[in-house]
Short mmCIF file of C-alpha atoms in Angstrom, two decimals:
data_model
loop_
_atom_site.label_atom_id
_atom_site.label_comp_id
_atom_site.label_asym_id
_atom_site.label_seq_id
_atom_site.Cartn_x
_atom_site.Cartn_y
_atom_site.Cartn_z
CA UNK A 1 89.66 158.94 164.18
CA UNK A 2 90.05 160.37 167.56
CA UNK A 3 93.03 160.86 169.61
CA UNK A 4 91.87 157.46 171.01
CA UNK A 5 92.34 155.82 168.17
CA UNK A 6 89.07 154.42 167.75
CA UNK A 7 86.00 155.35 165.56
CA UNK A 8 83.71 157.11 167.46
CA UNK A 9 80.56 156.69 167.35
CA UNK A 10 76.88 158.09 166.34
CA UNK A 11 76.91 161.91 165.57
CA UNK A 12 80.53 162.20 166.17
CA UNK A 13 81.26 159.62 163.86
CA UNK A 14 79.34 161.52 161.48
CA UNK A 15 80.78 165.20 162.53
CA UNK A 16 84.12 163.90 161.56
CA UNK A 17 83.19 162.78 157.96
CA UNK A 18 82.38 166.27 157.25
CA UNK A 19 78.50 166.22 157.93
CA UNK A 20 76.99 169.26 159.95
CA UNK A 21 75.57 168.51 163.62
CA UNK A 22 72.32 169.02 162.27
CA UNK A 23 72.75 166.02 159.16
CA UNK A 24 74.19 164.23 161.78
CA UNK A 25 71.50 164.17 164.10
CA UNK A 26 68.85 163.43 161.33
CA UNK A 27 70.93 160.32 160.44
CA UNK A 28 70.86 159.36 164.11
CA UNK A 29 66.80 159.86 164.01
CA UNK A 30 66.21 158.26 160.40
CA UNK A 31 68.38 155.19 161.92
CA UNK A 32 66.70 154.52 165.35
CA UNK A 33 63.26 155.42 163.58
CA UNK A 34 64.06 152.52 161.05
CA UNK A 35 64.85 150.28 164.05
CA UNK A 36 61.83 151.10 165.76
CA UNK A 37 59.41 150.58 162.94
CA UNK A 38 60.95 147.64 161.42
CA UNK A 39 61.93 145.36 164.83
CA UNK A 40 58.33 146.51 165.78
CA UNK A 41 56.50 145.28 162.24
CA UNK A 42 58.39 141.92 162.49
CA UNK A 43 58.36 141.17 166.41
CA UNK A 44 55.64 143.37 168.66
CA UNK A 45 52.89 143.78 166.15
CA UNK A 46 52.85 140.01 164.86
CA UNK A 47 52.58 139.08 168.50
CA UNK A 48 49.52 141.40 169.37
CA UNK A 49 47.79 140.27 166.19
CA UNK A 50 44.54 141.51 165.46
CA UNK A 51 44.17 145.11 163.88
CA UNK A 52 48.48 145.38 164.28
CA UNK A 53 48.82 142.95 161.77
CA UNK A 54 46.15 144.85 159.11
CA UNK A 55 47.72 145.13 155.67
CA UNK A 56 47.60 148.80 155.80
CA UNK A 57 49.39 149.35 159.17
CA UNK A 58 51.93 146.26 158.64
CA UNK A 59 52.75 147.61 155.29
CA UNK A 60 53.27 151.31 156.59
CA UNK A 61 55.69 150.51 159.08
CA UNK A 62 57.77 148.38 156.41
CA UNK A 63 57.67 151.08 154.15
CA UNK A 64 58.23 154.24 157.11
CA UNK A 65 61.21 151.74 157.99
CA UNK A 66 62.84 151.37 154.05
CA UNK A 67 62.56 155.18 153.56
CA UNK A 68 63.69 156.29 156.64
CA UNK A 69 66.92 154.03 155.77
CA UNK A 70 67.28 155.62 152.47
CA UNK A 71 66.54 159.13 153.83
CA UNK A 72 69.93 158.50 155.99
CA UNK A 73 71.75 157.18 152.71
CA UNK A 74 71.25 160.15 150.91
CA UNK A 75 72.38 162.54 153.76
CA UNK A 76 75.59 160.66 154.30
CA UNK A 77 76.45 160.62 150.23
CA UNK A 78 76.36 164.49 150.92
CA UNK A 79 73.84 164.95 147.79
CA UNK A 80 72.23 167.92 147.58
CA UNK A 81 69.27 165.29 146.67
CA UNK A 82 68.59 164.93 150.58
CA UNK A 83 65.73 167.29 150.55
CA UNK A 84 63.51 166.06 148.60
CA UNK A 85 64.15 162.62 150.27
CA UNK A 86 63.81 164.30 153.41
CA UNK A 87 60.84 165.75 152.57
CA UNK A 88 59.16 162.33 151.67
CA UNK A 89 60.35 160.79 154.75
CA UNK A 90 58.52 163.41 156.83
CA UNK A 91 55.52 162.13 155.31
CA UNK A 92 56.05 159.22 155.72
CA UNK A 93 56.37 159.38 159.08
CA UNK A 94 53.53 161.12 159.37
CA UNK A 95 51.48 158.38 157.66
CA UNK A 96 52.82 156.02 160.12
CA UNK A 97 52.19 158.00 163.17
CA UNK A 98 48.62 158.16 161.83
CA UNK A 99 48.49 154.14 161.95
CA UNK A 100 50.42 153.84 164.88
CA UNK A 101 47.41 156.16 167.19
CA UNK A 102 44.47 153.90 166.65
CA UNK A 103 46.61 151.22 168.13
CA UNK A 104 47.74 149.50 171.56
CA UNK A 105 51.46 150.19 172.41
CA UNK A 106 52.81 151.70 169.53
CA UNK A 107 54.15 155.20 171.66
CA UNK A 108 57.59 153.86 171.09
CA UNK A 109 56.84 154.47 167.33
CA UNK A 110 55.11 157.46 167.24
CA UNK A 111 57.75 159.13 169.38
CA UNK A 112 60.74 157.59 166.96
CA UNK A 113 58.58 158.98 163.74
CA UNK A 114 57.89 162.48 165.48
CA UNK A 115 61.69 162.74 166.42
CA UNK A 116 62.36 161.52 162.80
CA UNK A 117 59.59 163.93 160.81
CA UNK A 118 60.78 167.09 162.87
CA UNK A 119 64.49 166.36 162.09
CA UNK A 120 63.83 165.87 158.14
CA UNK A 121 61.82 168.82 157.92
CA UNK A 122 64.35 170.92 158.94
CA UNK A 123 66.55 169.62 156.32
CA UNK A 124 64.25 170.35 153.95
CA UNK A 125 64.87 174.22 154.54
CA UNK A 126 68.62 174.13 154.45
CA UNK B 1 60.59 155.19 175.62
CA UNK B 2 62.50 155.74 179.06
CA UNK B 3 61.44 157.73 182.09
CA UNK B 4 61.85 160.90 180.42
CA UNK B 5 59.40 159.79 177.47
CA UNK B 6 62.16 160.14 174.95
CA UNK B 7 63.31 157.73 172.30
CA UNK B 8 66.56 156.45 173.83
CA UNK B 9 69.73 156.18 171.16
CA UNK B 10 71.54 153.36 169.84
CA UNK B 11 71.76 150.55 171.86
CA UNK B 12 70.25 151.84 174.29
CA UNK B 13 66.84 151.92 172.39
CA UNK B 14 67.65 148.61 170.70
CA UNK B 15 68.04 147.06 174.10
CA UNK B 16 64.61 148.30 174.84
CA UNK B 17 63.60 146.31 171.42
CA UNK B 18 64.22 143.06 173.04
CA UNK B 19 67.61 142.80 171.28
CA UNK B 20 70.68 141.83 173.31
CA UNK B 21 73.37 143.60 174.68
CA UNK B 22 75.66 142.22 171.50
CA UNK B 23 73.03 142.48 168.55
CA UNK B 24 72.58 145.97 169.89
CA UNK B 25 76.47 146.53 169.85
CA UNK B 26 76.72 144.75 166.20
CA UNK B 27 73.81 146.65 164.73
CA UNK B 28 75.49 150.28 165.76
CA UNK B 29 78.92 149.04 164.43
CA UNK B 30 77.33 147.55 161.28
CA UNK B 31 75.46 151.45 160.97
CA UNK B 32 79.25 152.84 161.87
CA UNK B 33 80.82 150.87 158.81
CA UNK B 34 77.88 151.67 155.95
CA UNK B 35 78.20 155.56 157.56
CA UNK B 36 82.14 155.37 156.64
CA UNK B 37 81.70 153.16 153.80
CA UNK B 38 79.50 155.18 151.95
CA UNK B 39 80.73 158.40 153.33
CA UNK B 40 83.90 158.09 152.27
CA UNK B 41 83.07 156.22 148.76
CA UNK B 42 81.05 159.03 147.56
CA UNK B 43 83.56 161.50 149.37
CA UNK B 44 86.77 161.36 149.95
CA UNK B 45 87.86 158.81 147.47
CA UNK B 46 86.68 160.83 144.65
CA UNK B 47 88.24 163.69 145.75
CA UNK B 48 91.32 162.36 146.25
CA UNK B 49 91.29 160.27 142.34
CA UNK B 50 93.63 158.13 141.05
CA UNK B 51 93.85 155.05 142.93
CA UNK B 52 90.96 155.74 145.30
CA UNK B 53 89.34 156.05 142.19
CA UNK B 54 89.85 152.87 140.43
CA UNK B 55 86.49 150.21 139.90
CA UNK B 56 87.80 147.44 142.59
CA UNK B 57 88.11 149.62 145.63
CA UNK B 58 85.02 151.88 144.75
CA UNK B 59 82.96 148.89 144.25
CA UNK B 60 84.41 147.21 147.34
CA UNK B 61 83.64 150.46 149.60
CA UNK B 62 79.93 150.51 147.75
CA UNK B 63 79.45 146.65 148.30
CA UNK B 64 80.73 146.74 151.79
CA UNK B 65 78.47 149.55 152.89
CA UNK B 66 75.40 147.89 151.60
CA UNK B 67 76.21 144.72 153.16
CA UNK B 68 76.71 146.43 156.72
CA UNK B 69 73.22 147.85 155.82
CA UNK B 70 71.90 144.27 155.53
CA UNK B 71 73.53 142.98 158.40
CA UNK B 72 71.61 145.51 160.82
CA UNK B 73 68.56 145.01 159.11
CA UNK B 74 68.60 141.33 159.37
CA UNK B 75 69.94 141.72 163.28
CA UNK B 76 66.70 144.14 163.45
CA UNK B 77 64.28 141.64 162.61
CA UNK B 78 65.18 139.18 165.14
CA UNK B 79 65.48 136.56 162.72
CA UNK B 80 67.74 133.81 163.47
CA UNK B 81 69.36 134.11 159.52
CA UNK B 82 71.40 136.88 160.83
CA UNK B 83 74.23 134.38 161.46
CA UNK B 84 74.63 134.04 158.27
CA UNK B 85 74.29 137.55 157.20
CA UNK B 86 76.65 138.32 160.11
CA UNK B 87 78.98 135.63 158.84
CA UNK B 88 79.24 137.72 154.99
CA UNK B 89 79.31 141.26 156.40
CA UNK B 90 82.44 139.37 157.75
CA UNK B 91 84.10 138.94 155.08
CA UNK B 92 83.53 141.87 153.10
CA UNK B 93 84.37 143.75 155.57
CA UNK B 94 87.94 142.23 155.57
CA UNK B 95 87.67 142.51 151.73
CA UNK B 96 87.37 146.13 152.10
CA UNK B 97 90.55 146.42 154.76
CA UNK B 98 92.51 144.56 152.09
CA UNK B 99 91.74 147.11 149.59
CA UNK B 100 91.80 150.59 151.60
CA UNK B 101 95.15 149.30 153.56
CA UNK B 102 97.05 150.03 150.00
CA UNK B 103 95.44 153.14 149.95
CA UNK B 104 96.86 156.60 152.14
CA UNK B 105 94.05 157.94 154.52
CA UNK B 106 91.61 155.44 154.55
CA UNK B 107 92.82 154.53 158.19
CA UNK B 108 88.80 155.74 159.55
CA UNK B 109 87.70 153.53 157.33
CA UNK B 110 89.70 150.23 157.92
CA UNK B 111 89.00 151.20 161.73
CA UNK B 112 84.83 150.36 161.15
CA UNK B 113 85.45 148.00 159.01
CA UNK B 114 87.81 145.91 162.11
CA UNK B 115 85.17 146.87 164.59
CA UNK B 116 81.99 145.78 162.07
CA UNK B 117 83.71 142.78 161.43
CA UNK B 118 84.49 141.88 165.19
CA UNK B 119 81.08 142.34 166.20
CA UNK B 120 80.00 140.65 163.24
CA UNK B 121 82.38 137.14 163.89
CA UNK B 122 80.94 137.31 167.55
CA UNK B 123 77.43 136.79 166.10
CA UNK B 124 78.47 134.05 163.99
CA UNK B 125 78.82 131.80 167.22
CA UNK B 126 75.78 132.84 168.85
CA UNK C 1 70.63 151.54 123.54
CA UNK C 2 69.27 149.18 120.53
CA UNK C 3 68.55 150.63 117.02
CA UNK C 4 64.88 151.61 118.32
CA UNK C 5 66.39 153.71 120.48
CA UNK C 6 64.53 152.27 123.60
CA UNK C 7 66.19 150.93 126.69
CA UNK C 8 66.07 147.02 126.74
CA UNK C 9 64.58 144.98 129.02
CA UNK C 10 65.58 142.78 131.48
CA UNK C 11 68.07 140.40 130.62
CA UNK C 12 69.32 142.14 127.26
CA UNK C 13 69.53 145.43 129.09
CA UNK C 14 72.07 143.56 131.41
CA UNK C 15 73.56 142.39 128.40
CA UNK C 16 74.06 145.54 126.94
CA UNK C 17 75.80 146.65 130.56
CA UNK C 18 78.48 144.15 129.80
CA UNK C 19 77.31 141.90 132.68
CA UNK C 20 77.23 138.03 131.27
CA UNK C 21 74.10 136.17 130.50
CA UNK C 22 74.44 134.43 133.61
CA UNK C 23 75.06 137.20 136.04
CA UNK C 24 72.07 139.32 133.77
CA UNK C 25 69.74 135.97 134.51
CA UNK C 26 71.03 135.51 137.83
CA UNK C 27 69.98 139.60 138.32
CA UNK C 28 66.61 138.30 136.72
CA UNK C 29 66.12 135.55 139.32
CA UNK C 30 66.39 137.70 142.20
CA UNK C 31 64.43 140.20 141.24
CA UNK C 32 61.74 138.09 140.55
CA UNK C 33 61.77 136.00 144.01
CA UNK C 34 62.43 139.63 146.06
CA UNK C 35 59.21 140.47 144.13
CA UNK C 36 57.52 137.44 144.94
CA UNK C 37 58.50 137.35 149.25
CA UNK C 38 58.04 140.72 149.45
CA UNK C 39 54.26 140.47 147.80
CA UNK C 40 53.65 137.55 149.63
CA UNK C 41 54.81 138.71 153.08
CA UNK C 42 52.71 141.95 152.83
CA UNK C 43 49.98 140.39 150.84
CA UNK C 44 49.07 137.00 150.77
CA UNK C 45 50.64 135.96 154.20
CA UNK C 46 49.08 138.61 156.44
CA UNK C 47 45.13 137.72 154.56
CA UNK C 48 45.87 134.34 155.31
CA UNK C 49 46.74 135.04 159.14
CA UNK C 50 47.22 131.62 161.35
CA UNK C 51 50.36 130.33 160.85
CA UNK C 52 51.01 132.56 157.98
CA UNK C 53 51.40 135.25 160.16
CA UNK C 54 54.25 133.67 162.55
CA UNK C 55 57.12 135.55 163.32
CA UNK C 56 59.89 132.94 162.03
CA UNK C 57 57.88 132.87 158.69
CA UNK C 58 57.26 136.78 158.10
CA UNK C 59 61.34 137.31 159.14
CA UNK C 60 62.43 134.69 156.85
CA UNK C 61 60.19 136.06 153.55
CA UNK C 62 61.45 139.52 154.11
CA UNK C 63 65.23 138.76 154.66
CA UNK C 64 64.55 136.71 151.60
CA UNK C 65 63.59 139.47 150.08
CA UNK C 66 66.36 142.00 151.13
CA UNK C 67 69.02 139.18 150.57
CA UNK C 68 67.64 138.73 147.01
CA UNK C 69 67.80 142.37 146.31
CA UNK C 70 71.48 142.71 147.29
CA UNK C 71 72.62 140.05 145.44
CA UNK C 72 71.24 141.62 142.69
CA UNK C 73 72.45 144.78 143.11
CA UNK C 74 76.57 143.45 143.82
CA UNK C 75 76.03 141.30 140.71
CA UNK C 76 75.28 144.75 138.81
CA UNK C 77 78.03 146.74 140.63
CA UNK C 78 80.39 144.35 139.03
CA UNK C 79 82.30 143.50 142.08
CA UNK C 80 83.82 140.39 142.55
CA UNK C 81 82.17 140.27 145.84
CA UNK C 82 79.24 138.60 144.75
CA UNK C 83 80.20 135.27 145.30
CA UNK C 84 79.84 135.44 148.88
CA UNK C 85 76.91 137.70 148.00
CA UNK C 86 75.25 134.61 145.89
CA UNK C 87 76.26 132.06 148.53
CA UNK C 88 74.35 133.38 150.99
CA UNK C 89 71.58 134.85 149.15
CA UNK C 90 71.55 130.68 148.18
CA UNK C 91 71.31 129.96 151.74
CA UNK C 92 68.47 132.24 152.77
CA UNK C 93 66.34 130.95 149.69
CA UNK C 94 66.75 127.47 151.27
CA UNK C 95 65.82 128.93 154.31
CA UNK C 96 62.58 130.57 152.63
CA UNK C 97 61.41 127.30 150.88
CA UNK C 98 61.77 124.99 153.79
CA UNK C 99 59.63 128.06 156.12
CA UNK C 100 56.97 127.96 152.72
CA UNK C 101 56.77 124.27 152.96
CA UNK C 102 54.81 123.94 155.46
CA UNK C 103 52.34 126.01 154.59
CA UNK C 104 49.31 126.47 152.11
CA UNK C 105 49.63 128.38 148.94
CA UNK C 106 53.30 129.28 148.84
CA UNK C 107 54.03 127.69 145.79
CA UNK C 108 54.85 130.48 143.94
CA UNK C 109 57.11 131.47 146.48
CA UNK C 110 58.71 128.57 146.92
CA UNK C 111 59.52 128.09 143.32
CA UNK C 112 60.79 131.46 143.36
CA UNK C 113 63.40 130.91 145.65
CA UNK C 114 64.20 127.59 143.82
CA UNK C 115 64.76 129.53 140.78
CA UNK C 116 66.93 132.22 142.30
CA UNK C 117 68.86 129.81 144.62
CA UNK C 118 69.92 127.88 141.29
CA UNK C 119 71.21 130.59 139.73
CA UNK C 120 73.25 132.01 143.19
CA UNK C 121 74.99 128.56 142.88
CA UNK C 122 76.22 128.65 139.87
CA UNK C 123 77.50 132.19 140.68
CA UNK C 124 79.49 131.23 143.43
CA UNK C 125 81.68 128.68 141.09
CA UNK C 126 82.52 131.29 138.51
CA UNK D 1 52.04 129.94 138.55
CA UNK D 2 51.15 129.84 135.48
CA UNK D 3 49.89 126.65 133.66
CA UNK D 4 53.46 125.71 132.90
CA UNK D 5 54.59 125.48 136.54
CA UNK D 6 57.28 128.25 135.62
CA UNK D 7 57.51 131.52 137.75
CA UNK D 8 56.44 134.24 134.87
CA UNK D 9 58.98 136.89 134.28
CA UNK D 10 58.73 140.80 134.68
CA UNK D 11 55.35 142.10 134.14
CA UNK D 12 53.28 138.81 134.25
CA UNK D 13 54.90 137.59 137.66
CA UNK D 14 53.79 141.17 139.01
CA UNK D 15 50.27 141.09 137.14
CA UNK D 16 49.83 137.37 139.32
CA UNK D 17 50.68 139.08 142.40
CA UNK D 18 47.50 141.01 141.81
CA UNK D 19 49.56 144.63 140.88
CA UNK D 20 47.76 146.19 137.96
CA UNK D 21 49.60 146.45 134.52
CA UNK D 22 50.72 150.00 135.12
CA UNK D 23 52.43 149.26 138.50
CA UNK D 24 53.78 146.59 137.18
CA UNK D 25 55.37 148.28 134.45
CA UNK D 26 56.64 151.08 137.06
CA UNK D 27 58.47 148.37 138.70
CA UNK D 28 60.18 146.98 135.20
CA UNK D 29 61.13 150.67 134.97
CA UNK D 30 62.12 151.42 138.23
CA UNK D 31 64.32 147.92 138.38
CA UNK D 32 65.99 149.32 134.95
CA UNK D 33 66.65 152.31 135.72
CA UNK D 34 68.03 151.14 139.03
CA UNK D 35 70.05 148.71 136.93
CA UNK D 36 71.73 151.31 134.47
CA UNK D 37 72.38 154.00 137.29
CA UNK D 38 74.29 152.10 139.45
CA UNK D 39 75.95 150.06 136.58
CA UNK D 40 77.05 153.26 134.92
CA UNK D 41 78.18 154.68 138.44
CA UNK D 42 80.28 151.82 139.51
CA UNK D 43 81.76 150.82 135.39
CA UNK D 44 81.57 153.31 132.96
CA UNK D 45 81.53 156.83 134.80
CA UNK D 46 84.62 155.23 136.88
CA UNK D 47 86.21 154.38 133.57
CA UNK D 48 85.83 157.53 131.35
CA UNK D 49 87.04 159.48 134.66
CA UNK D 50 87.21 163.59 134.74
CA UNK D 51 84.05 165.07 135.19
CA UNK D 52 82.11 161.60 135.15
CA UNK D 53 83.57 160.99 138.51
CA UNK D 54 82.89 164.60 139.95
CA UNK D 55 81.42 164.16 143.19
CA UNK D 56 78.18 165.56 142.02
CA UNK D 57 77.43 163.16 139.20
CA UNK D 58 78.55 159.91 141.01
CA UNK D 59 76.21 161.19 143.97
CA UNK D 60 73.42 161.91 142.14
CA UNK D 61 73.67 158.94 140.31
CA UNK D 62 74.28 156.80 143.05
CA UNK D 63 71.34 158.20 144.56
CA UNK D 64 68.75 157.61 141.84
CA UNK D 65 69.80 154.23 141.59
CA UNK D 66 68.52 154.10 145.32
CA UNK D 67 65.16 156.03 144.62
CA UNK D 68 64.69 154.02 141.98
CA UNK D 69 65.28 150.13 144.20
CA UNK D 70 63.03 151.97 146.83
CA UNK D 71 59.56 152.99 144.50
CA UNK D 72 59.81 149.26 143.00
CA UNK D 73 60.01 148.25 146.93
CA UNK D 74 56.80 149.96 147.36
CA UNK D 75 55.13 149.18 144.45
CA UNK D 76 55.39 145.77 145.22
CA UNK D 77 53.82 146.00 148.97
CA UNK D 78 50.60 147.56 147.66
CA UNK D 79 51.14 150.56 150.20
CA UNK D 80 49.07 153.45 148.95
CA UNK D 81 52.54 155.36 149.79
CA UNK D 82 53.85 154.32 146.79
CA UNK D 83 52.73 158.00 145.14
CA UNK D 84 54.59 159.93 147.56
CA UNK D 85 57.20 157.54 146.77
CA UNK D 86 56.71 157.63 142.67
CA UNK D 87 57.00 161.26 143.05
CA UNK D 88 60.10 162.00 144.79
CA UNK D 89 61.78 159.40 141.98
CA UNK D 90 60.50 161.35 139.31
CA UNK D 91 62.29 164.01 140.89
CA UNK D 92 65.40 162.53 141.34
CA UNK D 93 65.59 161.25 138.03
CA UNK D 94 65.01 164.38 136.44
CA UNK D 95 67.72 165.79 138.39
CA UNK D 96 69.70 162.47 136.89
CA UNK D 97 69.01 163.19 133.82
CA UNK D 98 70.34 166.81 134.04
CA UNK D 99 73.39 165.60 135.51
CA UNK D 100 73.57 163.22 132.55
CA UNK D 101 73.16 165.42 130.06
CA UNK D 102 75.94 167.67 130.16
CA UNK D 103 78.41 164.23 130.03
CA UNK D 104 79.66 162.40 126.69
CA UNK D 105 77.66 158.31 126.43
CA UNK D 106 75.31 158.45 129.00
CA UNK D 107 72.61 158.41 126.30
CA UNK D 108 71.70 154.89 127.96
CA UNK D 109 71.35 156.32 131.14
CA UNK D 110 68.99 159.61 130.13
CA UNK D 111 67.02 156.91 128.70
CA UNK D 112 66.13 154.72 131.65
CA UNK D 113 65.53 157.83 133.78
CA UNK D 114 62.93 159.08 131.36
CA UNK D 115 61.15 156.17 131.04
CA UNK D 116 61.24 156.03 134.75
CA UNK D 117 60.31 159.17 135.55
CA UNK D 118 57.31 158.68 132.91
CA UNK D 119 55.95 156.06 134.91
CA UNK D 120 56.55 157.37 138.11
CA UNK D 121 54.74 160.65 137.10
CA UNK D 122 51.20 158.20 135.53
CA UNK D 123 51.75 156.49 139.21
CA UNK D 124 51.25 159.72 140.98
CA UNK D 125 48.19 160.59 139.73
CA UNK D 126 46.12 156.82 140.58
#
């Protein structure tokens, strides 16, 4: 804790349980991609209908979503395992970004996945 | 994405998700909690052995960290079955005070597990 | 491992773990309905489209789904936890049949949840 | 459902959800191996103590457990991600089974992450 006595939050949070700034900020972007791509799967997409709710796209943003989640798992266990998960979820990403360009509205989602992809390929070198 | 064209963080982006004000708040202190949780579970408990070590707290730390996990997942989707969710993240949360409060320098820990579970009652009535 | 020498399936493998036969066929129960709203909700549902495509229905079969899985995984952690993990997990199955009901084809859904809500129940008196 | 009314178990409950016999297989194997990992991480690696709790171990145990929930996840939406998916769990699981091997009774555990790994490694190449 902080001299404040309370938890502080986001990278600091994470800073203080030992991770580097850099793991830190990839948790930060594998978290707010997984909010973008799964509150957007289950609320904007069902409402536009038509090509947003094609198997294919609906199913890659549930899936970008779950790995993204376990791509920040990994890096806060502190295995040495986050690289290769990292490495996945930057293709992931990139998969979704691909589905995410044919359609209506979805910049919020390919700017989340870009942020995300660029963070976990830098992990991937460390 | 704001004026800038960047993702905003935390609740700032899961404001501009359509959640409210206090889902937003409950999803980052649910994501504070399974950081600490976790962290600290396959961290600083097994460093320290002995009692930190022993099955019950372990599997509470593991089992609480999950169950944050859930909580902002379920808050994510918008669906309305996150009172319940909210309502078990609760209590497992105050399960896991009960066992790190025994324990010497879990004091991060019981500190995001009072703030998750807060945030977490507050949903309950909503 | 049996005198084969293989890993056992399902239930006896959960045996062998030291888990009882009713937490190894409570594990059993929701893995099989996480299967089953998880399929459905990125199968079956989105061909169907209409009203099988509605946001309270698609957020209710994946929470189903997620709530399922972490029952399943508590029960196999061992921690006494899973009682409140079960009771809920019992709630959100009611939840799922009651959102299936109403609609074509979700029988095998529904009597998924059924299955899985059962055994939940009788997990949360032991 | 099959002719009985009953929801089939394992394989059979995957085969009517319209996943072919290998996949569903993967995801028997995956759900095992998820099983035994986690099991084994939270009972008897926390039990024998020493080096079965060294950081290490527990994390990359922990972790495969994880891999292992997410391919089954995957499997089970139809996404054609599921091979970059099935991959990276092959890889963790090897590196399980490495950190396995060096440790008394964990024979149960090498086991699962072969068989795992086997059918993660046939699902790569579909």
């Amino acid at each position: 804790m902080n001299s404040s006595g309370m938890v502080p939050a986001g990278t600091e949070l994470a800073r203080e349980m030992g991770l580097s700034e850099e793991m830190a900020e990839c948790i930060d972007n594998c978290r707010s991609c997984e909010l973008v791509c799964l509150g957007m799967a289950t609320g904007h997409c069902l409402r536009k209908g038509g090509r947003h709710v094609e198997e294919d796209h609906l199913r890659t943003m549930i899936v970008c979503a779950r790995t993204c989640a376990l791509a920040a798992e990994v890096l806060t266990t502190g295995s040495s395992l986050h690289r290769q998960m990292c490495a996945v979820c930057a293709d992931v990403c990139d998969a979704c970004i691909a589905s995410c360009e044919d359609l209506d509205e979805m910049e919020l989602c390919i700017e989340a996945c870009r942020r995300c992809k660029d963070s976990c390929e830098a992990m991937t070198d460390m």
